[in-house]
Structure formats: structure tokens, C-alpha cells
CSV table of C-alpha atoms and ligand atoms in Angstrom, one decimal:
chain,number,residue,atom,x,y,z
A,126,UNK,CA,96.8,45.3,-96.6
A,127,UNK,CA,99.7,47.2,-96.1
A,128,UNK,CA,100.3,50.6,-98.3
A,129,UNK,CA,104.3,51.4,-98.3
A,130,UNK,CA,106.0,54.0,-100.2
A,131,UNK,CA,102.9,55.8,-100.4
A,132,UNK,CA,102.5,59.4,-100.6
A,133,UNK,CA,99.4,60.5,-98.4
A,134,UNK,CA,96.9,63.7,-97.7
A,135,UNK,CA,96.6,62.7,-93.7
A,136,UNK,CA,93.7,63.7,-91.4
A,137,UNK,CA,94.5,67.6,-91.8
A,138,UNK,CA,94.6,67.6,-95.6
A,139,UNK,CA,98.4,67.7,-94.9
A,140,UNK,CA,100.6,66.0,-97.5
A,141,UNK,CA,103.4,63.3,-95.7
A,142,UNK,CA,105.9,61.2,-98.3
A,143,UNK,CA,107.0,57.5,-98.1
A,144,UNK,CA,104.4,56.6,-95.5
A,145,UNK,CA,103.1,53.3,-94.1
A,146,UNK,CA,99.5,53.0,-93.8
A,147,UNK,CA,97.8,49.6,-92.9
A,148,UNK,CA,94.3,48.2,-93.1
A,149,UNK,CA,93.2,45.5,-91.4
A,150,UNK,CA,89.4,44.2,-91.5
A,151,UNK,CA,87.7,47.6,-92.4
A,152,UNK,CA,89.9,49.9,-90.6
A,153,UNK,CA,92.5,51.8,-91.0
A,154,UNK,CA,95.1,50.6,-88.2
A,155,UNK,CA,98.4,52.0,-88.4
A,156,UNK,CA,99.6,55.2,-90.3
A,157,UNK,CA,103.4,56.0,-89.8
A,158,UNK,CA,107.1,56.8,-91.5
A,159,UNK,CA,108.3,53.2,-89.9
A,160,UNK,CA,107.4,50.1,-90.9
A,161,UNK,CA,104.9,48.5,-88.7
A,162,UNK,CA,105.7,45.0,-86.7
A,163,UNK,CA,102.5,44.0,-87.3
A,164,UNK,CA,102.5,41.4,-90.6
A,165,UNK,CA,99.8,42.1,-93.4
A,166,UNK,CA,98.6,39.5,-95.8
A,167,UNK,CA,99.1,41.9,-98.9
A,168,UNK,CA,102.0,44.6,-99.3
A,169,UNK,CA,100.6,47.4,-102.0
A,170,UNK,CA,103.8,49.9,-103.0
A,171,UNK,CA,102.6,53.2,-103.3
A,172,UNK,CA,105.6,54.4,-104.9
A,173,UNK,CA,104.9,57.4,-107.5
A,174,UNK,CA,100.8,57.3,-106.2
A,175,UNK,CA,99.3,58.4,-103.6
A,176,UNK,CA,96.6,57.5,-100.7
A,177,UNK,CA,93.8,59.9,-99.6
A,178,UNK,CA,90.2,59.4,-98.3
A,179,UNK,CA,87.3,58.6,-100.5
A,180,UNK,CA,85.0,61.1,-101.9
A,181,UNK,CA,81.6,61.6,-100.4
A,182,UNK,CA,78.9,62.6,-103.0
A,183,UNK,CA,76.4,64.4,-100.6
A,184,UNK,CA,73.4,64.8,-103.2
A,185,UNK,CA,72.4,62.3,-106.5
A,186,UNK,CA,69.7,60.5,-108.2
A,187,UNK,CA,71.7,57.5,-109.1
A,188,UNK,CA,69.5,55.6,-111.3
A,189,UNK,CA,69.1,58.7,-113.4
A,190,UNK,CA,72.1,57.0,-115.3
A,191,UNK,CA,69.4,55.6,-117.9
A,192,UNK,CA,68.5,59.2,-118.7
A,193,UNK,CA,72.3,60.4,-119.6
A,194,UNK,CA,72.4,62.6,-122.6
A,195,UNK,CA,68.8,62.4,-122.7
A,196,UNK,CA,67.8,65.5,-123.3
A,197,UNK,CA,69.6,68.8,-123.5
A,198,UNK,CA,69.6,72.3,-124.1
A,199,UNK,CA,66.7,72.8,-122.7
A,200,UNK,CA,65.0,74.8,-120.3
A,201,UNK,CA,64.7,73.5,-116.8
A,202,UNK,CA,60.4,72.7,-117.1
A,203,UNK,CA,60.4,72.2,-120.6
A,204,UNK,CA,63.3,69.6,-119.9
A,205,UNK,CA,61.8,68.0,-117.0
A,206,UNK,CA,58.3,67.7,-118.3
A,207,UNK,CA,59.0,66.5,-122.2
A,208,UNK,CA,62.1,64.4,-121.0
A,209,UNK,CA,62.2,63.2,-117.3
A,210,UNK,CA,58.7,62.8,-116.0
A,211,UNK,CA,57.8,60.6,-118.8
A,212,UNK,CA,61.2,58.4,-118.7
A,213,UNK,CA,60.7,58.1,-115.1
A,214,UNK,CA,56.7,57.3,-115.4
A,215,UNK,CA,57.6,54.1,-117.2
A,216,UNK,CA,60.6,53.2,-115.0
A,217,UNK,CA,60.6,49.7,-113.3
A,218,UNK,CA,62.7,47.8,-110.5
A,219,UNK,CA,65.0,45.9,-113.0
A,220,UNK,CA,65.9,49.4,-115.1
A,221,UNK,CA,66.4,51.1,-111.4
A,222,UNK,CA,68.7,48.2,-109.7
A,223,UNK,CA,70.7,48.1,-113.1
A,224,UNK,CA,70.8,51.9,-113.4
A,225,UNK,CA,72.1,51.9,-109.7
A,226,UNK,CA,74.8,49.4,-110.4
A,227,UNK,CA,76.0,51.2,-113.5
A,228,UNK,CA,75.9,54.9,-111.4
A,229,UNK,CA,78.2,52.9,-108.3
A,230,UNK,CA,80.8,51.8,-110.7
A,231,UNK,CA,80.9,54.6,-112.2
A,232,UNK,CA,81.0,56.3,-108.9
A,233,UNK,CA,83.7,53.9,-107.6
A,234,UNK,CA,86.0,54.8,-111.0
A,235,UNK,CA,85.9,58.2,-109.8
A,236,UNK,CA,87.0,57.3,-105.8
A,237,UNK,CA,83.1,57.9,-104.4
A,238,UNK,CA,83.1,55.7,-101.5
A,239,UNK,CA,79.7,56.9,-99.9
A,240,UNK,CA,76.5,58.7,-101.7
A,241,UNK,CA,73.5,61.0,-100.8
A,242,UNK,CA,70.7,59.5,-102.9
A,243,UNK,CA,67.0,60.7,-103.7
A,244,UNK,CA,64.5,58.4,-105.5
A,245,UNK,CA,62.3,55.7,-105.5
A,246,UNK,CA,62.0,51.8,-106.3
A,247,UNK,CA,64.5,52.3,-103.2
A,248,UNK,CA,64.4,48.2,-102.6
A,249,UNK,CA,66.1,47.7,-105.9
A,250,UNK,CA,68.5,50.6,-104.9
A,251,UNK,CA,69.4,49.5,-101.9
A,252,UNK,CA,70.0,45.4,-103.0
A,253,UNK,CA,72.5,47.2,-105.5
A,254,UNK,CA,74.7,48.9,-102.9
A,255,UNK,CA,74.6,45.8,-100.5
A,256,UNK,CA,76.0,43.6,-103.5
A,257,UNK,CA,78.2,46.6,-104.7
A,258,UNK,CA,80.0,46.8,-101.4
A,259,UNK,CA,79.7,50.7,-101.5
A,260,UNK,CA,78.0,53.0,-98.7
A,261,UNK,CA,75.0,55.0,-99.7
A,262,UNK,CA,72.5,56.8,-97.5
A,263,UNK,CA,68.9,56.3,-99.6
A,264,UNK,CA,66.2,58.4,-98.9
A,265,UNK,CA,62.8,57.5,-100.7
A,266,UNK,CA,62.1,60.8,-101.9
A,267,UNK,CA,58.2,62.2,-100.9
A,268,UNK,CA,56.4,64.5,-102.5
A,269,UNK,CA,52.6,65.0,-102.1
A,270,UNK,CA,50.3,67.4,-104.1
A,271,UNK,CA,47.0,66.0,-102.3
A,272,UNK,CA,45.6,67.3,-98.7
A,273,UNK,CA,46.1,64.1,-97.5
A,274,UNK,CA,48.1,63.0,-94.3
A,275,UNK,CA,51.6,61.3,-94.8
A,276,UNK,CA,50.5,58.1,-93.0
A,277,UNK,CA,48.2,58.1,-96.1
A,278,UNK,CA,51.3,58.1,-98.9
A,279,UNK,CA,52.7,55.0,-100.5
A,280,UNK,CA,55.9,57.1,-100.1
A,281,UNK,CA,55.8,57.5,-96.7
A,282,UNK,CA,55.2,53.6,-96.1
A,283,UNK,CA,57.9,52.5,-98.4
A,284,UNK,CA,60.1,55.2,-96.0
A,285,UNK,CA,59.3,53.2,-92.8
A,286,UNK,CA,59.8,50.2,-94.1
A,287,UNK,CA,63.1,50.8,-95.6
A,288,UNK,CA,63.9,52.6,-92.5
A,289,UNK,CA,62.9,49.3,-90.5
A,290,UNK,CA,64.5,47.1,-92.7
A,291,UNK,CA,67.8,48.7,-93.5
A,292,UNK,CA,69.0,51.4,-91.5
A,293,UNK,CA,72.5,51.0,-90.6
A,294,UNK,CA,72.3,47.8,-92.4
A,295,UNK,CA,75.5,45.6,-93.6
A,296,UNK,CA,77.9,47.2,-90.8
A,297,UNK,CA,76.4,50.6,-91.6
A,298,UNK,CA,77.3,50.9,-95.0
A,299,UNK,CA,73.2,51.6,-95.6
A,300,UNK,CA,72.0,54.7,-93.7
A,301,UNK,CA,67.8,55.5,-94.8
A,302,UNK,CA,67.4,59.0,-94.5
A,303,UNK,CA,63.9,60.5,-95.0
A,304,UNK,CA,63.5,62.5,-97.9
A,305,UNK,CA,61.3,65.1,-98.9
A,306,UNK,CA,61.5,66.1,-102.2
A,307,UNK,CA,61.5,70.0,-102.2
A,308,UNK,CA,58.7,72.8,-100.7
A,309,UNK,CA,57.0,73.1,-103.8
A,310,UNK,CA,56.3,69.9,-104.3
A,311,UNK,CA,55.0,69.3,-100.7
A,312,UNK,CA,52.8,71.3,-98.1
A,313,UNK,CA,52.8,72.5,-94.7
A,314,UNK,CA,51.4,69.5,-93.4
A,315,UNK,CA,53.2,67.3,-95.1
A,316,UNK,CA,56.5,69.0,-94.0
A,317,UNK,CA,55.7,69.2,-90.5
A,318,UNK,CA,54.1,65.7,-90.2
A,319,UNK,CA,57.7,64.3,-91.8
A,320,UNK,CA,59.4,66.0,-89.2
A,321,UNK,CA,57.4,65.0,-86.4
A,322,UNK,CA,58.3,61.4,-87.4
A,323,UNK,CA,62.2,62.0,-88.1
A,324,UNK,CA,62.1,63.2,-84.9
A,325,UNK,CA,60.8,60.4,-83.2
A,326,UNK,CA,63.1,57.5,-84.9
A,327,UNK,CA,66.3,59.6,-85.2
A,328,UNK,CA,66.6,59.8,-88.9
A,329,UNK,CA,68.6,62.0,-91.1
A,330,UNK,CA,66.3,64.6,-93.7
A,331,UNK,CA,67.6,64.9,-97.3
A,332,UNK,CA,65.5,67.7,-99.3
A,333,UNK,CA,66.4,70.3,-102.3
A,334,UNK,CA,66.4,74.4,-101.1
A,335,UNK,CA,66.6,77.0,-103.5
A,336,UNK,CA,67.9,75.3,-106.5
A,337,UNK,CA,66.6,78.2,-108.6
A,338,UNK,CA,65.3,81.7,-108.4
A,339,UNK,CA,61.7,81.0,-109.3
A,340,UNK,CA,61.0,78.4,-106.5
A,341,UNK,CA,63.1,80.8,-103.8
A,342,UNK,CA,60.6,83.5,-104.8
A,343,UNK,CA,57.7,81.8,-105.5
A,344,UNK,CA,58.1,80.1,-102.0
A,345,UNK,CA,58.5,83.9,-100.9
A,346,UNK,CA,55.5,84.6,-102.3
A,347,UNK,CA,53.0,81.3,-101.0
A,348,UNK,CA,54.3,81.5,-97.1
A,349,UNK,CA,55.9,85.4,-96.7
A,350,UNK,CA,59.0,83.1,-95.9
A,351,UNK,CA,62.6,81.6,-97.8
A,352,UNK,CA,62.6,77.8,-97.8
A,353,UNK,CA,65.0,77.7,-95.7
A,354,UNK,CA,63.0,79.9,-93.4
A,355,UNK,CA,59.4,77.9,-94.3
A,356,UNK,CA,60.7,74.6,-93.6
A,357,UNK,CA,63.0,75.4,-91.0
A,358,UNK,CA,59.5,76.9,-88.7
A,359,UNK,CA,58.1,73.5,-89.2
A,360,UNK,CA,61.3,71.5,-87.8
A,361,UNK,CA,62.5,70.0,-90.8
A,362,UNK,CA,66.1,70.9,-89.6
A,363,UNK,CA,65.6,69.3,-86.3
A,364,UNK,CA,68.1,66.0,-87.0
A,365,UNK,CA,70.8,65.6,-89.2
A,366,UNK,CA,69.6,67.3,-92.6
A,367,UNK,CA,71.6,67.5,-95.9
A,368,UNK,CA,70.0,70.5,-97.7
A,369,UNK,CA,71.0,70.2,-101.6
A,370,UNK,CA,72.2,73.5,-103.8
A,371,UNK,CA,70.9,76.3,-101.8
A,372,UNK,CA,72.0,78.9,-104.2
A,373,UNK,CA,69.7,81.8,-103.3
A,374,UNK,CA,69.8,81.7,-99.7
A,375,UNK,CA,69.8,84.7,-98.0
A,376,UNK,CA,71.9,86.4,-94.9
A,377,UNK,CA,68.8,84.9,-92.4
A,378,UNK,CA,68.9,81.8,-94.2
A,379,UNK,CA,72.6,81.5,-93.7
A,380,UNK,CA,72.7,81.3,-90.1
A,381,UNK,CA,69.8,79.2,-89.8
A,382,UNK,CA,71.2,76.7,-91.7
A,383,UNK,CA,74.6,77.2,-89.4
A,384,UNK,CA,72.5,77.0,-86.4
A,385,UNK,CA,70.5,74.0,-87.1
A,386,UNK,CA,73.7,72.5,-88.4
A,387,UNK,CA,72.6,71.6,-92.3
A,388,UNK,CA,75.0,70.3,-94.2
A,389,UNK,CA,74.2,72.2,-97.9
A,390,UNK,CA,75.7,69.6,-100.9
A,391,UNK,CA,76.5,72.2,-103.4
A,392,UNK,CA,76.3,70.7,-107.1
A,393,UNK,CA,78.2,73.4,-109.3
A,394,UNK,CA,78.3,71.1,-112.5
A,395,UNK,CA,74.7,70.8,-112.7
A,396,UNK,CA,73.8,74.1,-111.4
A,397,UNK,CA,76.1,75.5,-113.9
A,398,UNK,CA,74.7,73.3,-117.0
A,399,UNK,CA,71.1,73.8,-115.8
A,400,UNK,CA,71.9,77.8,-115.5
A,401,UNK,CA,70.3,77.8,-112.1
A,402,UNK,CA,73.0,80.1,-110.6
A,403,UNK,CA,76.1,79.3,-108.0
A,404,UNK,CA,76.1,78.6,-104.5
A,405,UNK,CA,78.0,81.2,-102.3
A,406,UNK,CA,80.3,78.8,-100.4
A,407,UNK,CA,82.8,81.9,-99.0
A,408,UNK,CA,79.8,83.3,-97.6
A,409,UNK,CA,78.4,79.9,-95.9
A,410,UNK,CA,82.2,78.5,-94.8
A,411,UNK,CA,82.3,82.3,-93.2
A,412,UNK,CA,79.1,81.9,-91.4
A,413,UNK,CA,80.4,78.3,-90.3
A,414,UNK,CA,77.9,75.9,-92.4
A,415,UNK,CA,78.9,72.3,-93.5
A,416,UNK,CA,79.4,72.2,-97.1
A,417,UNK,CA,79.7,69.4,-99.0
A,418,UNK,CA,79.5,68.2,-102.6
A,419,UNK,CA,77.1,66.7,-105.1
A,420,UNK,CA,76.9,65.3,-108.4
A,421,UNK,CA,73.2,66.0,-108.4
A,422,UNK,CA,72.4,63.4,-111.5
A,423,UNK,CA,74.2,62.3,-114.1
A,424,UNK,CA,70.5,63.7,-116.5
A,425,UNK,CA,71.8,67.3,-115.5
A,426,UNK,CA,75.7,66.7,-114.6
A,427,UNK,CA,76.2,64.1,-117.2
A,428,UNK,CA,78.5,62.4,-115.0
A,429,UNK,CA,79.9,61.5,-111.6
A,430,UNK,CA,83.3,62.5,-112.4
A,431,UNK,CA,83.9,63.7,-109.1
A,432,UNK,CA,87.7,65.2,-109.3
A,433,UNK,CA,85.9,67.2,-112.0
A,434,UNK,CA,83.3,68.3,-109.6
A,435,UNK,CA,85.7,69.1,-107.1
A,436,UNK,CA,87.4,71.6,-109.9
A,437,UNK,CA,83.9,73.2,-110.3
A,438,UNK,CA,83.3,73.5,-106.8
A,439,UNK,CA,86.6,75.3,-106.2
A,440,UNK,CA,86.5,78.0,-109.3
A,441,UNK,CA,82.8,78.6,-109.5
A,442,UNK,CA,83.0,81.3,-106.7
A,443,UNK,CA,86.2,82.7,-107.9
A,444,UNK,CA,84.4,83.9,-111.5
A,445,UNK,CA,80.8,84.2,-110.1
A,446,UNK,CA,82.3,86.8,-107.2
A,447,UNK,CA,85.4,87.9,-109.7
A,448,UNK,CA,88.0,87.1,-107.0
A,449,UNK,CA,91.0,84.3,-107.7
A,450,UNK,CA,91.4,83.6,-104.2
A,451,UNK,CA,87.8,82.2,-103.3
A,452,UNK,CA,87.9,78.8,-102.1
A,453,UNK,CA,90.9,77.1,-101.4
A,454,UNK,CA,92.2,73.5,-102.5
A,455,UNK,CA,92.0,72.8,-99.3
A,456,UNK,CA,88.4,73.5,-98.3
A,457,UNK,CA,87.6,72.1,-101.7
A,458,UNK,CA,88.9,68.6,-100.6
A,459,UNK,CA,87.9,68.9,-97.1
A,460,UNK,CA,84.3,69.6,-98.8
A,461,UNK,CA,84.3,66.6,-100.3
A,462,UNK,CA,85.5,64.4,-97.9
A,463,UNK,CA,85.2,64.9,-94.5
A,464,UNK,CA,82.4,67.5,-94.5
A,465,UNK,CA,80.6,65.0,-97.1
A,466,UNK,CA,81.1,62.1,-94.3
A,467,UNK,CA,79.7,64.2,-91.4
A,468,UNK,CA,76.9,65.4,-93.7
A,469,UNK,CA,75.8,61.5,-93.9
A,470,UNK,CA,76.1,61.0,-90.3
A,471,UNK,CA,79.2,59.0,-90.8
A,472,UNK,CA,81.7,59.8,-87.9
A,473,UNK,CA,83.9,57.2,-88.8
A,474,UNK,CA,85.2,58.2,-91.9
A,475,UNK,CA,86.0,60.8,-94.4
A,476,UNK,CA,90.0,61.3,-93.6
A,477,UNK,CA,92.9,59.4,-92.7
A,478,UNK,CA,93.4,58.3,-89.2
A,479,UNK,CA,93.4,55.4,-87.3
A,480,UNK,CA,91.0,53.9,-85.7
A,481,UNK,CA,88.7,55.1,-88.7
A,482,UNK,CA,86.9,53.2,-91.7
A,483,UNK,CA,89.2,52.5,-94.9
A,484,UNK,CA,87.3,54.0,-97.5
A,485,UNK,CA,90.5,55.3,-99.7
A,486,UNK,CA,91.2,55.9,-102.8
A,487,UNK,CA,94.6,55.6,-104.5
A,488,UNK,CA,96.0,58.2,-107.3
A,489,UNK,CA,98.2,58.0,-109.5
A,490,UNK,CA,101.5,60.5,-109.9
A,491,UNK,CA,103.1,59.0,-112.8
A,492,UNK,CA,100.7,60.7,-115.4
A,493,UNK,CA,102.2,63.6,-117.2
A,494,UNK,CA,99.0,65.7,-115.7
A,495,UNK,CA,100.1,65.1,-112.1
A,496,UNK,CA,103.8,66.2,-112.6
A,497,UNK,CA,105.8,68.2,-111.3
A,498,UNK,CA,104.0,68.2,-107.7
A,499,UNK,CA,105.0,71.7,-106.3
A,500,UNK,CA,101.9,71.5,-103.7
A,501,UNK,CA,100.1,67.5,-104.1
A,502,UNK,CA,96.6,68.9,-102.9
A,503,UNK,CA,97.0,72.3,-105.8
A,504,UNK,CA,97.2,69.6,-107.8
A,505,UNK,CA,94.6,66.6,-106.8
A,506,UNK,CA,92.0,70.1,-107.5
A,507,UNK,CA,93.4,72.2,-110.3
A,508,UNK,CA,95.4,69.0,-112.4
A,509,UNK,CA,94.0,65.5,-111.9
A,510,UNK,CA,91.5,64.0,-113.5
A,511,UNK,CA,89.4,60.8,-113.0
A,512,UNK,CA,90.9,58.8,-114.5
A,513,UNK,CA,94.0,59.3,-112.4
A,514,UNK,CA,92.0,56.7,-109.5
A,515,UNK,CA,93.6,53.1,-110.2
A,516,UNK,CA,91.9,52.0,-106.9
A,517,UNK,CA,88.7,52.6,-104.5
A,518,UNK,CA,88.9,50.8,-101.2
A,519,UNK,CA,85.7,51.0,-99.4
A,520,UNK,CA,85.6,49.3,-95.8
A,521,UNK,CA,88.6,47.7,-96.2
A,522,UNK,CA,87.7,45.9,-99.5
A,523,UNK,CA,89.1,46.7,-102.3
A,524,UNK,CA,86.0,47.6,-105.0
A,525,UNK,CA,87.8,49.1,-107.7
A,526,UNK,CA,91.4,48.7,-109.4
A,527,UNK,CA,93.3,49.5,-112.5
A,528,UNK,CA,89.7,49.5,-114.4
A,529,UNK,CA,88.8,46.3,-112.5
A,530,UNK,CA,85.6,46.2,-110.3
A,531,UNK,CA,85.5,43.4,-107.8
A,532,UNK,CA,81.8,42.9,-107.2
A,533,UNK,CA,80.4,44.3,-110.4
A,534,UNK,CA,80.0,42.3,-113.5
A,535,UNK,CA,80.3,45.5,-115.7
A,536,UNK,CA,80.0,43.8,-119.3
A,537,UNK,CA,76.3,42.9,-118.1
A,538,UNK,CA,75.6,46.3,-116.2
A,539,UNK,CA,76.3,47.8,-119.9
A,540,UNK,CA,74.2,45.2,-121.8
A,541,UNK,CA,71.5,45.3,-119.2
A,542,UNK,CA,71.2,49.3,-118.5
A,543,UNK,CA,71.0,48.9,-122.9
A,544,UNK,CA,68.2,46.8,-122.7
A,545,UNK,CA,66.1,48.4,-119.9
A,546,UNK,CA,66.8,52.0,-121.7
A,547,UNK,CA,65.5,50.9,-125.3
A,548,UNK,CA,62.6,49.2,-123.5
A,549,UNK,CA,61.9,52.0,-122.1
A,550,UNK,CA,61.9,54.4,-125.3
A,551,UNK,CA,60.1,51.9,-127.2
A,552,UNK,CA,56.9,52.4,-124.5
A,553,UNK,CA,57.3,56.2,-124.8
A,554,UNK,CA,56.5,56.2,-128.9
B,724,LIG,ZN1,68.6,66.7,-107.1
């Protein structure tokens, strides 16, 4: 396909008018003012839109979808034990592949190309990305309130085995990370036995760190140490590690976390709605972390709206720390795209350039929200919204446009996510 006319944020978050950009297979192969020689099957114009990478969500529960609007108002235990613990206790494969599907075209409405996700029934997760056509690194998350050795833990089986079966699977669109759910749901051995073995196969580690006040103090408390500063002395942060919402990190914790190179996924919509706090992104982009984005799930966001999340992300700090000039448009983009790419161990993607994967997403500038465009990126952050994304491009195929998915039968991801949700309450009464 060849993109003409099109208005595009290049590899520097730079903004460049009436370009050419072409995609051929599942790269991007040509970006220019010129026309290229080169003859594509499929000329899209791009006049009055315009071309930028997909978003990377960096932390989410995706089959949480069935338990939208769920409950609410609530405080954060009372919440999870009256609401999502017995939901999820009578979850089965069918509800989870269906509640995947409906969380990737939602995602792919609102231009996420790639996702962080945390759960379990990961086989029924991972046959809905590879029919989906969307990238998602799936990490079966572990937890373990027992004495007992990881080798022991169903979790830690269904982890190898997805690891063995999928990783890098359909030209790496899968990634397995390892996943452990949080330090208060685990134990010293249990941490340092999971990073003995992500050390040994190369995996990435996905893991919630200070999410709220109570379990950064209460982790102070049990091990004289910060969660960042527990899990870190039992090499949790030895490979590739996404580390979601650390919101009460402290100065130590901060240059761990840039030492070790964690990528934190801050999730300000849920963070905000939960009343957990907000994460101090000046303070970690200062200190040089990675810092990406999250939905977290759709129970405590309620959606994946992620041009909404992006808004959060970038005025959060500015009324938490009282100061308009906190986090720029542009680090607010950059956060979630290329920062979310590298996060996921994906190289190849995340901006514009070629040579790299096309996962793109196309807005459009003909909606009275979107004009006039003083500065494009000021206004992707502060003005659009998600609905603005008429199309989602995701290796080179196009997933999503005008409304349209290409590999999801949506009509029956609706009637079936219905039917697995009332099945569900009915065993609850
Ligand atoms: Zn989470």
C-alpha cells in the first residue's frame, strides 16, 4: 500500500506534510516528499488525515472486558473481593477467548497495535491474538500463597509451556513474558526461583510495583525493603522487565529501576479512578527510566481508549505537582509509542522509519476537534479523540477501518461476550 498526501509524525515525533510513505509485506519501505518508482498494489490518499505509529499498551488484563461497569465506587479490597475474585473464579476458556477478542477490537478502534497482558486461560488468549492479527506479549500471571516450589505451580507449567509453544510465534507478533503477579501475592522463593528461570530462557518479566500506598508500606514493613528494592535483590530485574504503575517509588527505587532498565507502564486512568495516587513521570524521565503507558483493565479504566489515556498521562503530573509545564506532548506520544515498543522487547517498531514494522494508525483531520492544527502533536494529546482512528494497520495488514474490522466478526464477539457474561452472573446467585 502506498500512503500519499499524508500528513505524518516521523521517527522523531516531528510533523512532515504531503508525504509518501509505502508498505510493502509488513514493512514500512519508503518514506519521502517524492513519489516513489516503486508501484504498489493499493494507493490510500491521506489528504486532510494523518499517519503515525501505533500505540503500545504496556500493562492490561484484556479479558477483564466481561467485568466492565461491574462494579464501582468501591474501595479497592472491598471491590476486588465482592466483585472480581468471584467473577473471575467462575471464568472459563470460551468467556476468556471472547473477552480477549472483544478487548483487541476495541483496542484496535483506538490504534493499539501491540499489548502488555496479565492473566490466565493464556491458550484461549493467545488463539485470539493469532486470529486477530494484533501483537500482544502474554504473560500467565503467577502468584503463590503456599511454601511450595514454582516447579510445583500449575502456573508455572502453563508459563513454560506457553513459552515453548509460542514465543515469538506468527513472525513475532506473540512474545510470552513471565509474569509474576505482584510481591504480596508471592514470596521470596517464589520471586527468586522465577528469576532464576527468566534468566536461563531469555524471557521478559511483567509484575505490578507499588500500585498503592498500603502494599509499598506493608512490603516495607515484611522485608525492611521497597518493592522495587525486594524484588530487585532477588534478580527479578535481570532481563527485560515491564514494571506496572510504580506510583510510590522512592529516590533509591528510581535509579534502580533506571539501572536495571525497567520499563514502568504508568496507568493514570485507572490509578486516578481507583484513587491509588499518580506516578511521578518528570521525576523517572529525569532519572532516565523508560516509561510507557497502560490501560491497566477496562474493570478499573473502563476502557481502552487510549488517545484518552495518553491525555491523562500528560496532565496528571501537571495538577498532582501544580505545574502546567510537566510532561510534554511530545514525551507523552513518545511514551506511548516507541518507549511502549522497547518496553515489549520489540525493536522493530514503535515509530516511523524504514526498514521497520507497519503498525500505523491513520487519524483523521477533518473533524471539527482536530482543526485548526497550530502544532499536529499539541493536538493528537490535548484535542483528538478515539474516535478520530479510521484505520489500524498492524504488520502491514490492515485490521481496522472506517469502523470495519478485517479479522473480527464483531456482531458475534457482542452476542457471545453477552452470553458468556450472563452465564456467568447466573452461577454467582
Ligand atoms: Zn494490573
Amino acid at each position: 500500500m502506498l500512503f500519499k498526501n499524508i500528513t505524518i509524525l516521523d521517527e522523531n515525533i516531528q510533523v512532515k506534510e504531503n508525504m509518501y510513505i509505502g508498505i510493502t509485506n509488513d514493512k514500512i519501505d519508503y518514506i519521502g516528499k517524492e513519489e516513489p518508482k516503486k508501484k504498489y498494489d493499493e494507493i490510500y490518499d491521506g489528504s486532510g488525515k494523518a499517519l503515525m505509529s501505533g500505540f503500545f499498551n504496556s500493562h492490561a488484563h484484556t479479558p477483564m472486558t466481561l467485568m466492565r461497569g461491574y462494579g464501582e465506587n468501591m474501595a479497592l479490597q472491598e471491590w476486588l473481593e465482592q466483585r472480581i475474585f468471584p467473577f473471575e473464579d467462575k471464568l472459563y476458556g470460551k468467556a476468556v477467548y471472547y473477552g480477549t477478542l472483544l478487548g483487541i477490537a476495541e483496542s484496535l478502534k483506538f490504534g493499539i497495535v501491540s499489548t502488555t497482558d496479565m492473566y490466565y486461560f493464556c491458550d484461549d488468549m493467545v488463539k485470539a491474538v493469532i486470529e486477530s492479527g494484533v501483537k500482544n506479549n502474554i504473560g500467565r500471571g503467577i502468584t503463590n500463597f503456599t511454601d511450595k516450589d514454582i516447579y510445583d505451580l500449575d502456573s508455572f507449567h502453563e508459563t513454560k509451556e506457553l513459552y515453548n509453544g509460542y514465543n515469538n510465534a506468527e513472525n513475532g507478533r506473540i512474545k510470552i513474558d513471565v509474569s509474576l503477579h505482584a510481591e504480596y501475592t508471592s514470596n521470596p522463593k517464589t520471586v527468586k526461583q522465577l528469576a532464576e528461570y527468566m534468566k536461563e530462557i531469555g524471557a521478559g518479566m511483567h509484575v505490578h510495583v507499588s500500585e498503592t500506598k498500603f502494599e509499598h508500606e506493608e512490603c516495607k514493613k515484611r522485608h525492611g525493603l521497597t518493592p522495587v528494592q525486594y524484588l530487585n535483590s532477588l534478580g527479578l530485574f535481570d532481563t527485560r522487565t515491564t514494571a506496572a504503575h510504580c506510583i510510590w517509588v522512592e529516590d533509591e527505587d528510581v535509579r534502580i529501576l533506571a539501572d536495571k532498565g525497567v520499563t514502568v507502564a504508568s496507568c493514570p486512568v485507572s490509578n486516578m479512578k481507583l484513587a491509588s495516587g499518580v506516578c511521578n513521570i518528570p521525576l523517572l524521565l529525569s532519572k532516565g527510566v523508560n516509561v510507557a503507558i497502560g490501560t491497566d483493565s477496562v474493570a478499573s479504566n473502563n476502557s481502552l481508549n487510549f488517545i484518552e489515556e495518553i491525555k491523562f498521562f500528560a496532565i496528571a503530573n501537571k495538577e498532582k505537582r501544580m505545574n502546567p509545564t510537566l510532561v510534554t506532548p511530545k514525551e507523552a506520544i513518545c511514551a506511548a509509542t516507541i518507549s511502549g515498543a522497547k518496553g515489549q522487547g520489540r525493536n522493530d517498531t514503535g515509530k516511523l522509519a524504514v526498514g521497520l514494522k507497519a503498525d500505523l494508525i491513520v487519524l483523521d483531520l477533518m473533524q471539527p476537534n482536530m482543526r485548526p492544527i497550530h502544532n499536529l502533536t499539541n493536538n493528537i494529546v490535548y484535542s483528538a479523540s478515539g474516535n478520530d482512528i479510521v484505520m489500524t494497520m498492524v504488520d502491514g495488514k490492515v485490521l481496522y477501518k472506517n469502523g470495519e474490522y478485517t479479522t473480527i466478526d464483531i456482531e458475534k464477539v457482542i452476542f457471545e461476550t453477552e452470553k458468556d457474561t450472563n452465564n456467568i452472573l447466573q452461577k454467582l446467585k
